[in-house]
Amino acid sequence: MGVRKKIRAQQIKEEKKQQAFAKLTGCPTSPRKMRLVADLVRGVEVEKALQILKFNSKEASINLEKLLLSAIANWQAKNEDLSIEDAGLYVKEIYVDSAGMLKRLRPAPQGRAHRIRKRSNHVTLVLGNKIVQSK
């Protein structure tokens, strides 16, 4: 491996150390409902985001709160020597993708049937540091 390539690989490794992510797959909530809650915490500091999710009345906020706590734990596992308060963690990215659909039939008038699509989603949450450590 060349010198430039090695230096660049080390830089990427350091950048990844500053980020932590968590994924929630196959959550049985429609993506549209989940995006409403996800938009509330995008770009917000971690402590404030936890409070927003804790006091939100939507059911999707319960799953997102657990996901955020998981991402925080993942960040702590990577950075054991740093504290969360000093790091300035915030929700860098959060996106909701559609997952598989359960298709059900509901009886309709005159012997017909309507298809009911029970949607589910995947949520990916990435935490970042606002304060960059200098060595």
N, CA, C and O atoms as a MOPAC input file, in Angstrom:
PM7 MOZYME 1SCF
protein

 N      0.84600 1    -1.17200 1     0.00000 1
 C      0.00000 1     0.00000 1     0.00000 1
 C      0.89700 1     1.24200 1     0.00000 1
 O      1.85700 1     1.32300 1     0.76600 1
 N      0.57900 1     2.19600 1    -0.85500 1
 C      1.36700 1     3.41800 1    -0.94600 1
 C      1.17500 1     4.30600 1     0.27200 1
 O      0.26900 1     4.09300 1     1.07800 1
 N      2.02300 1     5.28400 1     0.39100 1
 C      1.99800 1     6.17200 1     1.55000 1
 C      0.72100 1     7.01000 1     1.56500 1
 O      0.06300 1     7.13700 1     2.59700 1
 N      0.37900 1     7.58400 1     0.39800 1
 C     -0.83100 1     8.41900 1     0.34700 1
 C     -2.09000 1     7.61100 1     0.66600 1
 O     -2.98600 1     8.07600 1     1.37100 1
 N     -2.13100 1     6.41200 1     0.13900 1
 C     -3.28300 1     5.55100 1     0.37500 1
 C     -3.39100 1     5.17700 1     1.85100 1
 O     -4.48800 1     5.12100 1     2.40600 1
 N     -2.26600 1     4.92600 1     2.47100 1
 C     -2.23400 1     4.57000 1     3.88800 1
 C     -2.68600 1     5.74500 1     4.75800 1
 O     -3.45100 1     5.56500 1     5.70500 1
 N     -2.20700 1     6.94900 1     4.43100 1
 C     -2.60100 1     8.14500 1     5.18300 1
 C     -4.09700 1     8.39600 1     5.03600 1
 O     -4.78700 1     8.70200 1     6.00900 1
 N     -4.58600 1     8.26200 1     3.81300 1
 C     -6.02600 1     8.46500 1     3.57600 1
 C     -6.86000 1     7.42000 1     4.32200 1
 O     -7.92000 1     7.74700 1     4.85500 1
 N     -6.40100 1     6.18300 1     4.36600 1
 C     -7.11100 1     5.12300 1     5.09200 1
 C     -7.16800 1     5.43700 1     6.58200 1
 O     -8.18300 1     5.18500 1     7.23200 1
 N     -6.07500 1     5.98800 1     7.13200 1
 C     -6.06300 1     6.36500 1     8.54300 1
 C     -7.02000 1     7.52700 1     8.81400 1
 O     -7.68800 1     7.55900 1     9.84700 1
 N     -7.08200 1     8.48700 1     7.87500 1
 C     -8.00900 1     9.60800 1     8.03100 1
 C     -9.45400 1     9.12400 1     8.03600 1
 O    -10.26000 1     9.57200 1     8.85200 1
 N     -9.77800 1     8.22000 1     7.13700 1
 C    -11.14400 1     7.68000 1     7.07400 1
 C    -11.46800 1     6.91800 1     8.34900 1
 O    -12.58500 1     7.00200 1     8.86000 1
 N    -10.49600 1     6.17700 1     8.86400 1
 C    -10.70200 1     5.42300 1    10.10100 1
 C    -10.96700 1     6.36200 1    11.27700 1
 O    -11.82500 1     6.07100 1    12.11000 1
 N    -10.24900 1     7.48000 1    11.35900 1
 C    -10.46300 1     8.46600 1    12.42200 1
 C    -11.83300 1     9.12600 1    12.29200 1
 O    -12.50400 1     9.37000 1    13.29500 1
 N    -12.24900 1     9.41700 1    11.05100 1
 C    -13.56500 1    10.02600 1    10.83700 1
 C    -14.68000 1     9.07300 1    11.24500 1
 O    -15.68200 1     9.49300 1    11.82400 1
 N    -14.50500 1     7.79400 1    10.94300 1
 C    -15.52400 1     6.80700 1    11.31400 1
 C    -15.59800 1     6.61700 1    12.82200 1
 O    -16.64800 1     6.26200 1    13.35800 1
 N    -14.48700 1     6.85200 1    13.50100 1
 C    -14.47900 1     6.70200 1    14.95200 1
 C    -15.33400 1     7.79100 1    15.60700 1
 O    -15.88200 1     7.58900 1    16.69100 1
 N    -15.44300 1     8.93100 1    14.95200 1
 C    -16.22700 1    10.03600 1    15.48600 1
 C    -17.72700 1     9.83600 1    15.24300 1
 O    -18.54400 1    10.55400 1    15.81900 1
 N    -18.09200 1     8.87700 1    14.40600 1
 C    -19.50000 1     8.62300 1    14.10500 1
 C    -19.93000 1     7.28900 1    14.69300 1
 O    -19.12600 1     6.37300 1    14.86700 1
 N    -21.22600 1     7.20600 1    14.99500 1
 C    -21.80300 1     5.94000 1    15.43100 1
 C    -23.17900 1     5.84100 1    14.79900 1
 O    -23.86200 1     6.84800 1    14.61500 1
 N    -23.57800 1     4.62800 1    14.47000 1
 C    -24.89500 1     4.48400 1    13.85900 1
 C    -25.62700 1     3.28700 1    14.43100 1
 O    -25.03400 1     2.39100 1    15.03100 1
 N    -26.92700 1     3.30000 1    14.22700 1
 C    -27.78200 1     2.18200 1    14.63400 1
 C    -28.87300 1     2.02300 1    13.58600 1
 O    -29.31000 1     2.99900 1    12.97600 1
 N    -29.30300 1     0.79300 1    13.38700 1
 C    -30.35000 1     0.50500 1    12.39900 1
 C    -31.50900 1    -0.20300 1    13.06500 1
 O    -31.32700 1    -1.06100 1    13.92900 1
 N    -32.69100 1     0.17100 1    12.64900 1
 C    -33.91500 1    -0.49400 1    13.08600 1
 C    -34.54500 1    -1.06800 1    11.82900 1
 O    -34.90900 1    -0.31700 1    10.92400 1
 N    -34.67800 1    -2.37900 1    11.75800 1
 C    -35.19200 1    -2.99900 1    10.53400 1
 C    -36.53500 1    -3.65700 1    10.78600 1
 O    -36.76800 1    -4.25500 1    11.83700 1
 N    -37.40400 1    -3.53700 1     9.81100 1
 C    -38.69400 1    -4.21600 1     9.85700 1
 C    -39.63500 1    -3.69900 1    10.92300 1
 O    -40.40000 1    -4.47900 1    11.49100 1
 N    -39.60400 1    -2.43400 1    11.20800 1
 C    -40.49700 1    -1.85300 1    12.21900 1
 C    -41.91300 1    -1.77100 1    11.64500 1
 O    -42.09400 1    -1.19000 1    10.57400 1
 N    -42.91100 1    -2.32600 1    12.31300 1
 C    -44.26100 1    -2.39600 1    11.73800 1
 C    -45.05500 1    -1.09500 1    11.85300 1
 O    -46.18100 1    -1.09300 1    12.35100 1
 N    -44.47600 1    -0.00900 1    11.39800 1
 C    -45.14300 1     1.28700 1    11.33000 1
 C    -44.97400 1     1.78000 1     9.90300 1
 O    -43.95800 1     1.49100 1     9.27100 1
 N    -45.92900 1     2.50500 1     9.39300 1
 C    -45.77700 1     2.97900 1     8.02100 1
 C    -44.64400 1     4.00400 1     7.96400 1
 O    -44.45600 1     4.77100 1     8.90800 1
 N    -43.89200 1     4.02100 1     6.87000 1
 C    -42.77700 1     4.95100 1     6.75700 1
 C    -43.20600 1     6.41100 1     6.87200 1
 O    -42.46100 1     7.24200 1     7.39000 1
 N    -44.38700 1     6.71600 1     6.39700 1
 C    -44.89100 1     8.09400 1     6.44500 1
 C    -45.05800 1     8.56700 1     7.88800 1
 O    -44.71800 1     9.70300 1     8.21800 1
 N    -45.58000 1     7.69300 1     8.73900 1
 C    -45.76400 1     8.04900 1    10.15000 1
 C    -44.41400 1     8.16900 1    10.86300 1
 O    -44.22800 1     9.03800 1    11.71500 1
 N    -43.47500 1     7.28900 1    10.50400 1
 C    -42.15900 1     7.31800 1    11.13600 1
 C    -41.38900 1     8.56900 1    10.72300 1
 O    -40.66500 1     9.14500 1    11.53500 1
 N    -41.53900 1     8.99600 1     9.46000 1
 C    -40.81800 1    10.18600 1     8.99000 1
 C    -41.26400 1    11.44200 1     9.72700 1
 O    -40.45900 1    12.35100 1     9.93200 1
 N    -42.52600 1    11.51000 1    10.12700 1
 C    -43.00600 1    12.66800 1    10.88200 1
 C    -42.21200 1    12.84800 1    12.16800 1
 O    -41.86700 1    13.97000 1    12.53600 1
 N    -41.92500 1    11.75600 1    12.84500 1
 C    -41.17300 1    11.82000 1    14.10200 1
 C    -39.68000 1    12.00100 1    13.81700 1
 O    -38.99400 1    12.72000 1    14.54200 1
 N    -39.17600 1    11.35100 1    12.76500 1
 C    -37.75100 1    11.44800 1    12.43800 1
 C    -37.36700 1    12.88000 1    12.07500 1
 O    -36.25600 1    13.31800 1    12.37400 1
 N    -38.27000 1    13.60700 1    11.43700 1
 C    -37.97700 1    14.99100 1    11.06100 1
 C    -37.83100 1    15.89400 1    12.27800 1
 O    -37.17900 1    16.93600 1    12.20200 1
 N    -38.43000 1    15.50500 1    13.39700 1
 C    -38.33500 1    16.32700 1    14.61400 1
 C    -36.93300 1    16.32100 1    15.21200 1
 O    -36.51100 1    17.31100 1    15.80900 1
 N    -36.20700 1    15.21600 1    15.05900 1
 C    -34.90800 1    15.07600 1    15.73500 1
 C    -33.71200 1    15.22000 1    14.80400 1
 O    -32.57300 1    15.16100 1    15.26600 1
 N    -33.93500 1    15.40500 1    13.52300 1
 C    -32.82200 1    15.51700 1    12.57800 1
 C    -32.03000 1    16.79500 1    12.85200 1
 O    -32.59800 1    17.88700 1    12.87100 1
 N    -30.71800 1    16.66100 1    13.06400 1
 C    -29.84700 1    17.80500 1    13.30100 1
 C    -29.86600 1    18.35000 1    14.71900 1
 O    -29.27700 1    19.39800 1    14.98300 1
 N    -30.53500 1    17.65600 1    15.63800 1
 C    -30.69300 1    18.13000 1    17.01400 1
 C    -29.67000 1    17.43100 1    17.90600 1
 O    -29.28100 1    16.29400 1    17.63800 1
 N    -29.23600 1    18.11200 1    18.96500 1
 C    -28.31800 1    17.50100 1    19.92100 1
 C    -28.98900 1    16.31100 1    20.60100 1
 O    -30.21400 1    16.25200 1    20.71100 1
 N    -28.17000 1    15.36400 1    21.05400 1
 C    -28.67300 1    14.08200 1    21.55600 1
 C    -29.58400 1    14.25500 1    22.78500 1
 O    -30.64300 1    13.63200 1    22.86300 1
 N    -29.17500 1    15.09100 1    23.73200 1
 C    -29.97200 1    15.25300 1    24.95300 1
 C    -31.34700 1    15.84000 1    24.62800 1
 O    -32.36600 1    15.40700 1    25.16700 1
 N    -31.35300 1    16.83100 1    23.73800 1
 C    -32.62200 1    17.45500 1    23.35500 1
 C    -33.49200 1    16.47500 1    22.56700 1
 O    -34.71100 1    16.44100 1    22.74100 1
 N    -32.86000 1    15.68000 1    21.70000 1
 C    -33.59900 1    14.69800 1    20.90600 1
 C    -34.26100 1    13.65200 1    21.79600 1
 O    -35.39200 1    13.23900 1    21.54000 1
 N    -33.55300 1    13.22300 1    22.84500 1
 C    -34.14100 1    12.25100 1    23.78100 1
 C    -35.37200 1    12.82500 1    24.46900 1
 O    -36.36700 1    12.12500 1    24.65600 1
 N    -35.30100 1    14.11100 1    24.84700 1
 C    -36.45400 1    14.75100 1    25.49400 1
 C    -37.62500 1    14.89600 1    24.52700 1
 O    -38.77800 1    14.69000 1    24.90700 1
 N    -37.32800 1    15.25300 1    23.27600 1
 C    -38.37700 1    15.38400 1    22.26100 1
 C    -39.09300 1    14.05500 1    22.07600 1
 O    -40.32200 1    14.00300 1    22.03500 1
 N    -38.31300 1    12.97700 1    21.96400 1
 C    -38.91200 1    11.66000 1    21.72900 1
 C    -39.65400 1    11.14500 1    22.96000 1
 O    -40.67500 1    10.46900 1    22.83600 1
 N    -39.14100 1    11.46400 1    24.14000 1
 C    -39.75900 1    10.97300 1    25.36500 1
 C    -41.15900 1    11.55400 1    25.55700 1
 O    -42.06800 1    10.85400 1    26.00300 1
 N    -41.33100 1    12.82700 1    25.22300 1
 C    -42.59900 1    13.49500 1    25.47400 1
 C    -43.48300 1    13.61400 1    24.23900 1
 O    -44.49600 1    14.31100 1    24.26700 1
 N    -43.10900 1    12.94200 1    23.16100 1
 C    -43.94800 1    12.93000 1    21.96800 1
 C    -45.01900 1    11.86000 1    22.12900 1
 O    -44.74100 1    10.77700 1    22.64300 1
 N    -46.23800 1    12.15300 1    21.69300 1
 C    -47.34900 1    11.22400 1    21.91200 1
 C    -47.45400 1    10.14300 1    20.83500 1
 O    -48.22900 1     9.20000 1    20.99400 1
 N    -46.70700 1    10.25700 1    19.76400 1
 C    -46.80800 1     9.27300 1    18.67900 1
 C    -46.11200 1     7.96600 1    19.06800 1
 O    -45.11700 1     7.96300 1    19.79300 1
 N    -46.65800 1     6.86400 1    18.56800 1
 C    -46.10800 1     5.54700 1    18.90200 1
 C    -44.73100 1     5.32900 1    18.27600 1
 O    -43.90200 1     4.60400 1    18.82900 1
 N    -44.48900 1     5.95300 1    17.12900 1
 C    -43.19800 1     5.79700 1    16.46000 1
 C    -42.05700 1     6.37800 1    17.28900 1
 O    -40.90800 1     5.96500 1    17.13500 1
 N    -42.36600 1     7.33000 1    18.16400 1
 C    -41.30700 1     7.95900 1    18.96100 1
 C    -40.70900 1     6.98400 1    19.97400 1
 O    -39.55400 1     7.14100 1    20.36900 1
 N    -41.47300 1     5.98700 1    20.39700 1
 C    -40.95400 1     4.98700 1    21.33300 1
 C    -39.82700 1     4.19200 1    20.66800 1
 O    -38.76800 1     3.98100 1    21.25900 1
 N    -40.07500 1     3.75500 1    19.42600 1
 C    -39.04700 1     2.98900 1    18.70800 1
 C    -37.82400 1     3.83900 1    18.39100 1
 O    -36.69500 1     3.35500 1    18.47500 1
 N    -38.03600 1     5.10100 1    18.02900 1
 C    -36.90300 1     5.97000 1    17.72100 1
 C    -36.08500 1     6.29900 1    18.96000 1
 O    -34.86900 1     6.46900 1    18.87500 1
 N    -36.74600 1     6.38900 1    20.11400 1
 C    -36.01800 1     6.65000 1    21.35600 1
 C    -35.07900 1     5.47800 1    21.67300 1
 O    -33.92600 1     5.68500 1    22.05100 1
 N    -35.57800 1     4.25700 1    21.51900 1
 C    -34.73900 1     3.07400 1    21.74500 1
 C    -33.57100 1     3.03800 1    20.75800 1
 O    -32.45000 1     2.68100 1    21.12000 1
 N    -33.85100 1     3.41300 1    19.50700 1
 C    -32.81200 1     3.42100 1    18.48000 1
 C    -31.73500 1     4.45200 1    18.80100 1
 O    -30.54700 1     4.19100 1    18.61500 1
 N    -32.14900 1     5.62100 1    19.28100 1
 C    -31.19400 1     6.66800 1    19.64600 1
 C    -30.32900 1     6.23200 1    20.83000 1
 O    -29.12500 1     6.48900 1    20.84600 1
 N    -30.93000 1     5.58200 1    21.80700 1
 C    -30.16400 1     5.07500 1    22.95100 1
 C    -29.15900 1     4.01500 1    22.50500 1
 O    -28.05200 1     3.93700 1    23.03900 1
 N    -29.55000 1     3.20600 1    21.52800 1
 C    -28.65000 1     2.19100 1    20.99000 1
 C    -27.46600 1     2.83900 1    20.26600 1
 O    -26.32900 1     2.38700 1    20.39900 1
 N    -27.74000 1     3.89500 1    19.50300 1
 C    -26.66100 1     4.59300 1    18.79400 1
 C    -25.69900 1     5.25300 1    19.78100 1
 O    -24.49000 1     5.28000 1    19.54900 1
 N    -26.23700 1     5.78700 1    20.88300 1
 C    -25.38300 1     6.38700 1    21.91400 1
 C    -24.48000 1     5.32300 1    22.53600 1
 O    -23.29100 1     5.56000 1    22.75300 1
 N    -25.05000 1     4.14600 1    22.82300 1
 C    -24.26300 1     3.04900 1    23.38600 1
 C    -23.18000 1     2.59700 1    22.40600 1
 O    -22.06900 1     2.26200 1    22.81700 1
 N    -23.50400 1     2.58900 1    21.11500 1
 C    -22.50400 1     2.22800 1    20.10300 1
 C    -21.36600 1     3.24900 1    20.07000 1
 O    -20.20300 1     2.88500 1    19.89600 1
 N    -21.70700 1     4.53100 1    20.23700 1
 C    -20.68500 1     5.57200 1    20.25200 1
 C    -19.78100 1     5.42000 1    21.48100 1
 O    -18.56600 1     5.59700 1    21.39800 1
 N    -20.39700 1     5.09000 1    22.62000 1
 C    -19.61300 1     4.90400 1    23.83900 1
 C    -18.66300 1     3.71600 1    23.71500 1
 O    -17.55300 1     3.75200 1    24.24500 1
 N    -19.09200 1     2.66600 1    23.02000 1
 C    -18.23000 1     1.50300 1    22.83400 1
 C    -17.00400 1     1.85300 1    21.98700 1
 O    -15.91900 1     1.31600 1    22.21000 1
 N    -17.17900 1     2.75100 1    21.01800 1
 C    -16.05700 1     3.16400 1    20.17700 1
 C    -15.13100 1     4.12700 1    20.90200 1
 O    -13.91300 1     4.06900 1    20.73400 1
 N    -15.71300 1     5.02200 1    21.71800 1
 C    -14.94800 1     6.08100 1    22.38400 1
 C    -15.08600 1     5.93800 1    23.89500 1
 O    -15.82500 1     6.69500 1    24.52500 1
 N    -14.39200 1     4.99100 1    24.46600 1
 C    -14.53600 1     4.72100 1    25.89500 1
 C    -13.90900 1     5.81100 1    26.76100 1
 O    -14.34000 1     6.03200 1    27.89300 1
 N    -12.89200 1     6.49200 1    26.23300 1
 C    -12.19500 1     7.48700 1    27.03700 1
 C    -12.87900 1     8.85500 1    27.04700 1
 O    -12.49700 1     9.72000 1    27.83500 1
 N    -13.88400 1     9.07100 1    26.18700 1
 C    -14.56500 1    10.36200 1    26.10700 1
 C    -15.92900 1    10.30400 1    26.77800 1
 O    -16.53100 1     9.23500 1    26.87500 1
 N    -16.42000 1    11.45900 1    27.24300 1
 C    -17.77000 1    11.51900 1    27.81000 1
 C    -18.73100 1    12.09800 1    26.77700 1
 O    -18.32900 1    12.83900 1    25.88000 1
 N    -19.98300 1    11.75100 1    26.91700 1
 C    -20.99300 1    12.18200 1    25.94500 1
 C    -21.18800 1    13.69700 1    26.00400 1
 O    -21.36200 1    14.34200 1    24.97100 1
 N    -21.16000 1    14.26000 1    27.20500 1
 C    -21.40600 1    15.68500 1    27.35800 1
 C    -20.32200 1    16.52200 1    26.67200 1
 O    -20.61300 1    17.55700 1    26.07300 1
 N    -19.06000 1    16.06100 1    26.76700 1
 C    -17.96200 1    16.81200 1    26.17800 1
 C    -17.89400 1    16.64700 1    24.66200 1
 O    -17.34800 1    17.50500 1    23.96900 1
 N    -18.43700 1    15.56300 1    24.15200 1
 C    -18.30000 1    15.26800 1    22.72700 1
 C    -19.21000 1    16.12800 1    21.85800 1
 O    -18.89500 1    16.36700 1    20.69200 1
 N    -20.32500 1    16.59700 1    22.39700 1
 C    -21.25600 1    17.39400 1    21.59000 1
 C    -21.92900 1    16.56500 1    20.51900 1
 O    -21.96600 1    16.95800 1    19.35300 1
 N    -22.46200 1    15.41600 1    20.90900 1
 C    -23.11900 1    14.53100 1    19.94600 1
 C    -24.42700 1    15.13100 1    19.44500 1
 O    -25.16100 1    15.77500 1    20.19500 1
 N    -24.70300 1    14.90700 1    18.16400 1
 C    -25.97600 1    15.32100 1    17.58600 1
 C    -26.40700 1    14.30300 1    16.53400 1
 O    -25.60400 1    13.48500 1    16.08700 1
 N    -27.66600 1    14.36000 1    16.14800 1
 C    -28.20000 1    13.43400 1    15.15200 1
 C    -27.78800 1    13.96700 1    13.78500 1
 O    -28.39300 1    14.90100 1    13.25900 1
 N    -26.75300 1    13.36200 1    13.22200 1
 C    -26.21100 1    13.84000 1    11.95200 1
 C    -27.12400 1    13.47000 1    10.78900 1
 O    -27.45100 1    14.31200 1     9.95200 1
 N    -27.52600 1    12.22100 1    10.74500 1
 C    -28.42200 1    11.73700 1     9.68700 1
 C    -29.46100 1    10.83200 1    10.30600 1
 O    -29.17400 1    10.07300 1    11.23200 1
 N    -30.66900 1    10.92000 1     9.78700 1
 C    -31.69100 1     9.93400 1    10.12000 1
 C    -32.57000 1     9.80400 1     8.89500 1
 O    -33.11400 1    10.79200 1     8.40100 1
 N    -32.70500 1     8.59700 1     8.41300 1
 C    -33.58000 1     8.40900 1     7.26400 1
 C    -34.39600 1     7.14100 1     7.41100 1
 O    -33.97200 1     6.15900 1     8.02200 1
 N    -35.57800 1     7.19900 1     6.83000 1
 C    -36.56400 1     6.12800 1     6.94100 1
 C    -36.80100 1     5.57200 1     5.54700 1
 O    -37.17000 1     6.31300 1     4.63600 1
 N    -36.59600 1     4.28800 1     5.37600 1
 C    -36.81800 1     3.62400 1     4.10000 1
 C    -37.96000 1     2.62800 1     4.23700 1
 O    -38.21300 1     2.09700 1     5.31900 1
 N    -38.62800 1     2.38800 1     3.15000 1
 C    -39.72700 1     1.43300 1     3.15300 1
 C    -39.18200 1     0.00600 1     3.21500 1
 O    -38.16000 1    -0.30400 1     2.60300 1
 N    -39.86500 1    -0.84900 1     3.95000 1
 C    -39.48500 1    -2.26100 1     4.04300 1
 C    -40.58000 1    -3.09200 1     3.37300 1
 O    -41.40200 1    -2.56200 1     2.62600 1
 N    -40.58400 1    -4.37600 1     3.64100 1
 C    -41.56900 1    -5.24900 1     3.03700 1
 C    -42.99100 1    -4.94200 1     3.49300 1
 O    -43.20600 1    -4.41300 1     4.58300 1
 N    -43.94600 1    -5.27700 1     2.65300 1
 C    -45.35400 1    -5.04200 1     2.97100 1
 C    -46.06200 1    -6.36700 1     3.19400 1
 O    -45.82500 1    -7.33900 1     2.47600 1
 N    -46.92500 1    -6.39900 1     4.18600 1
 C    -47.81900 1    -7.54100 1     4.35300 1
 C    -49.10200 1    -7.21200 1     3.60800 1
 O    -49.71600 1    -6.17400 1     3.85700 1
 N    -49.50900 1    -8.08100 1     2.70300 1
 C    -50.70100 1    -7.80500 1     1.90700 1
 C    -51.84400 1    -8.64500 1     2.43700 1
 O    -51.73700 1    -9.86800 1     2.52600 1
 N    -52.93100 1    -7.99300 1     2.78500 1
 C    -54.11500 1    -8.64700 1     3.33400 1
 C    -55.32000 1    -8.29200 1     2.48500 1
 O    -55.31500 1    -7.28500 1     1.77700 1
 N    -56.34400 1    -9.11100 1     2.55300 1
 C    -57.57400 1    -8.85500 1     1.79700 1
 C    -58.69700 1    -8.49600 1     2.74000 1
 O    -58.87100 1    -9.12700 1     3.78300 1
 N    -59.45700 1    -7.48600 1     2.37600 1
 C    -60.61200 1    -7.05300 1     3.15000 1
 C    -61.84200 1    -7.21300 1     2.26600 1
 O    -61.83700 1    -6.75500 1     1.12300 1
 N    -62.89000 1    -7.84900 1     2.76700 1
 C    -64.10300 1    -8.01800 1     1.95300 1
 C    -64.69700 1    -6.66400 1     1.55500 1
 O    -64.73000 1    -5.72100 1     2.34600 1
 N    -65.15800 1    -6.59900 1     0.32000 1
 C    -65.76700 1    -5.38400 1    -0.21600 1
 C    -67.15100 1    -5.73300 1    -0.75300 1
 O    -67.46900 1    -6.91400 1    -0.89500 1
 N    -67.98200 1    -4.73600 1    -1.05400 1
 C    -69.33700 1    -5.01000 1    -1.54500 1
 C    -69.35600 1    -5.80000 1    -2.85300 1
 O    -68.41200 1    -5.74300 1    -3.64100 1
 N    -70.41400 1    -6.51400 1    -3.06400 1
 C    -70.71000 1    -7.27100 1    -4.28500 1
 C    -69.65700 1    -8.34000 1    -4.56600 1
 O    -69.27700 1    -8.55100 1    -5.71800 1
 N    -69.19200 1    -9.00500 1    -3.53000 1
 C    -68.30500 1   -10.14600 1    -3.68300 1
 C    -66.86600 1    -9.81600 1    -4.04100 1
 O    -66.07900 1   -10.71800 1    -4.32500 1
 N    -66.51700 1    -8.55600 1    -4.03200 1
 C    -65.13800 1    -8.17700 1    -4.36000 1
 C    -64.27900 1    -8.16100 1    -3.09900 1
 O    -64.76500 1    -8.36400 1    -1.98600 1
 N    -62.99100 1    -7.91500 1    -3.30900 1
 C    -62.07200 1    -7.80600 1    -2.17300 1
 C    -61.11300 1    -6.66200 1    -2.43600 1
 O    -60.63000 1    -6.48400 1    -3.55400 1
 N    -60.84200 1    -5.89000 1    -1.39700 1
 C    -59.84900 1    -4.81500 1    -1.49300 1
 C    -58.57100 1    -5.25700 1    -0.79800 1
 O    -58.60600 1    -5.93700 1     0.22700 1
 N    -57.44700 1    -4.85800 1    -1.37300 1
 C    -56.16400 1    -5.23700 1    -0.80600 1
 C    -55.74700 1    -4.19200 1     0.23900 1
 O    -55.76300 1    -2.98900 1    -0.02300 1
 N    -55.38000 1    -4.67500 1     1.41100 1
 C    -54.86100 1    -3.82100 1     2.47700 1
 C    -53.35100 1    -4.03500 1     2.53400 1
 O    -52.87900 1    -5.16500 1     2.65500 1
 N    -52.60300 1    -2.94400 1     2.44600 1
 C    -51.14500 1    -3.03200 1     2.49600 1
 C    -50.68100 1    -2.57500 1     3.87700 1
 O    -50.79200 1    -1.39800 1     4.22300 1
 N    -50.16400 1    -3.51700 1     4.65800 1
 C    -49.63200 1    -3.18900 1     5.98100 1
 C    -48.14600 1    -2.90900 1     5.80500 1
 O    -47.35100 1    -3.82200 1     5.58200 1
 N    -47.78600 1    -1.64100 1     5.90800 1
 C    -46.42800 1    -1.21400 1     5.59000 1
 C    -45.51100 1    -1.30700 1     6.80500 1
 O    -45.95300 1    -1.22200 1     7.95100 1
 N    -44.23400 1    -1.48300 1     6.52500 1
 C    -43.21700 1    -1.45500 1     7.58100 1
 C    -42.01600 1    -0.67600 1     7.04600 1
 O    -41.97100 1    -0.33400 1     5.86500 1
 N    -41.04700 1    -0.39600 1     7.91500 1
 C    -39.94500 1     0.46400 1     7.49800 1
 C    -38.62600 1     0.05900 1     8.13300 1
 O    -38.57700 1    -0.73300 1     9.07300 1
 N    -37.54900 1     0.63300 1     7.58400 1
 C    -36.20200 1     0.53300 1     8.13000 1
 C    -35.75400 1     1.95500 1     8.47600 1
 O    -35.92900 1     2.87600 1     7.67800 1
 N    -35.17700 1     2.13000 1     9.66600 1
 C    -34.67800 1     3.44100 1    10.07400 1
 C    -33.17700 1     3.32500 1    10.31000 1
 O    -32.71900 1     2.38900 1    10.96600 1
 N    -32.41200 1     4.27400 1     9.77500 1
 C    -30.97500 1     4.34400 1    10.00800 1
 C    -30.66300 1     5.67500 1    10.66300 1
 O    -31.06400 1     6.72700 1    10.16400 1
 N    -29.94900 1     5.63400 1    11.77700 1
 C    -29.63200 1     6.83500 1    12.54300 1
 C    -28.11600 1     6.93900 1    12.69700 1
 O    -27.46800 1     5.98400 1    13.12700 1
 N    -27.55200 1     8.08900 1    12.34900 1
 C    -26.11800 1     8.31000 1    12.44900 1
 C    -25.87100 1     9.49400 1    13.38700 1
 O    -26.45200 1    10.56700 1    13.22600 1
 N    -24.99700 1     9.27000 1    14.37000 1
 C    -24.61400 1    10.33300 1    15.30000 1
 C    -23.25600 1    10.90400 1    14.87200 1
 O    -22.39300 1    10.17900 1    14.37700 1
 N    -23.08700 1    12.19600 1    15.06900 1
 C    -21.81400 1    12.83400 1    14.75700 1
 C    -21.36900 1    13.74200 1    15.89500 1
 O    -22.15100 1    14.05400 1    16.79300 1
 N    -20.10400 1    14.16700 1    15.85200 1
 C    -19.54700 1    15.08700 1    16.84000 1
 C    -19.56800 1    16.49400 1    16.29300 1
 O    -19.16000 1    16.72400 1    15.15400 1
 N    -20.03700 1    17.44200 1    17.08800 1
 C    -19.90700 1    18.84200 1    16.68000 1
 C    -18.52100 1    19.35300 1    17.02100 1
 O    -17.97700 1    20.21400 1    16.32900 1
 N    -17.94800 1    18.81500 1    18.10000 1
 C    -16.61900 1    19.21500 1    18.53100 1
 C    -15.62300 1    18.18800 1    18.00400 1
 O    -15.71800 1    17.00700 1    18.33700 1
 N    -14.69000 1    18.62000 1    17.20200 1
 C    -13.69200 1    17.71300 1    16.64700 1
 C    -12.46600 1    17.73500 1    17.55400 1
 O    -11.93800 1    18.80200 1    17.86800 1
 N    -12.01700 1    16.55600 1    17.97200 1
 C    -10.85700 1    16.45600 1    18.85800 1
 C     -9.58900 1    16.74000 1    18.04800 1
 O     -9.41700 1    16.22200 1    16.94500 1
 N     -8.72600 1    17.54900 1    18.59500 1
 C     -7.44700 1    17.81700 1    17.93500 1
 C     -6.33300 1    17.15300 1    18.75300 1
 O     -6.36900 1    17.13800 1    19.98300 1
 N     -5.34200 1    16.60500 1    18.03700 1
 C     -4.26700 1    15.88600 1    18.71700 1
 C     -2.97500 1    16.63300 1    18.58800 1
 O     -1.94800 1    16.18400 1    19.09700 1

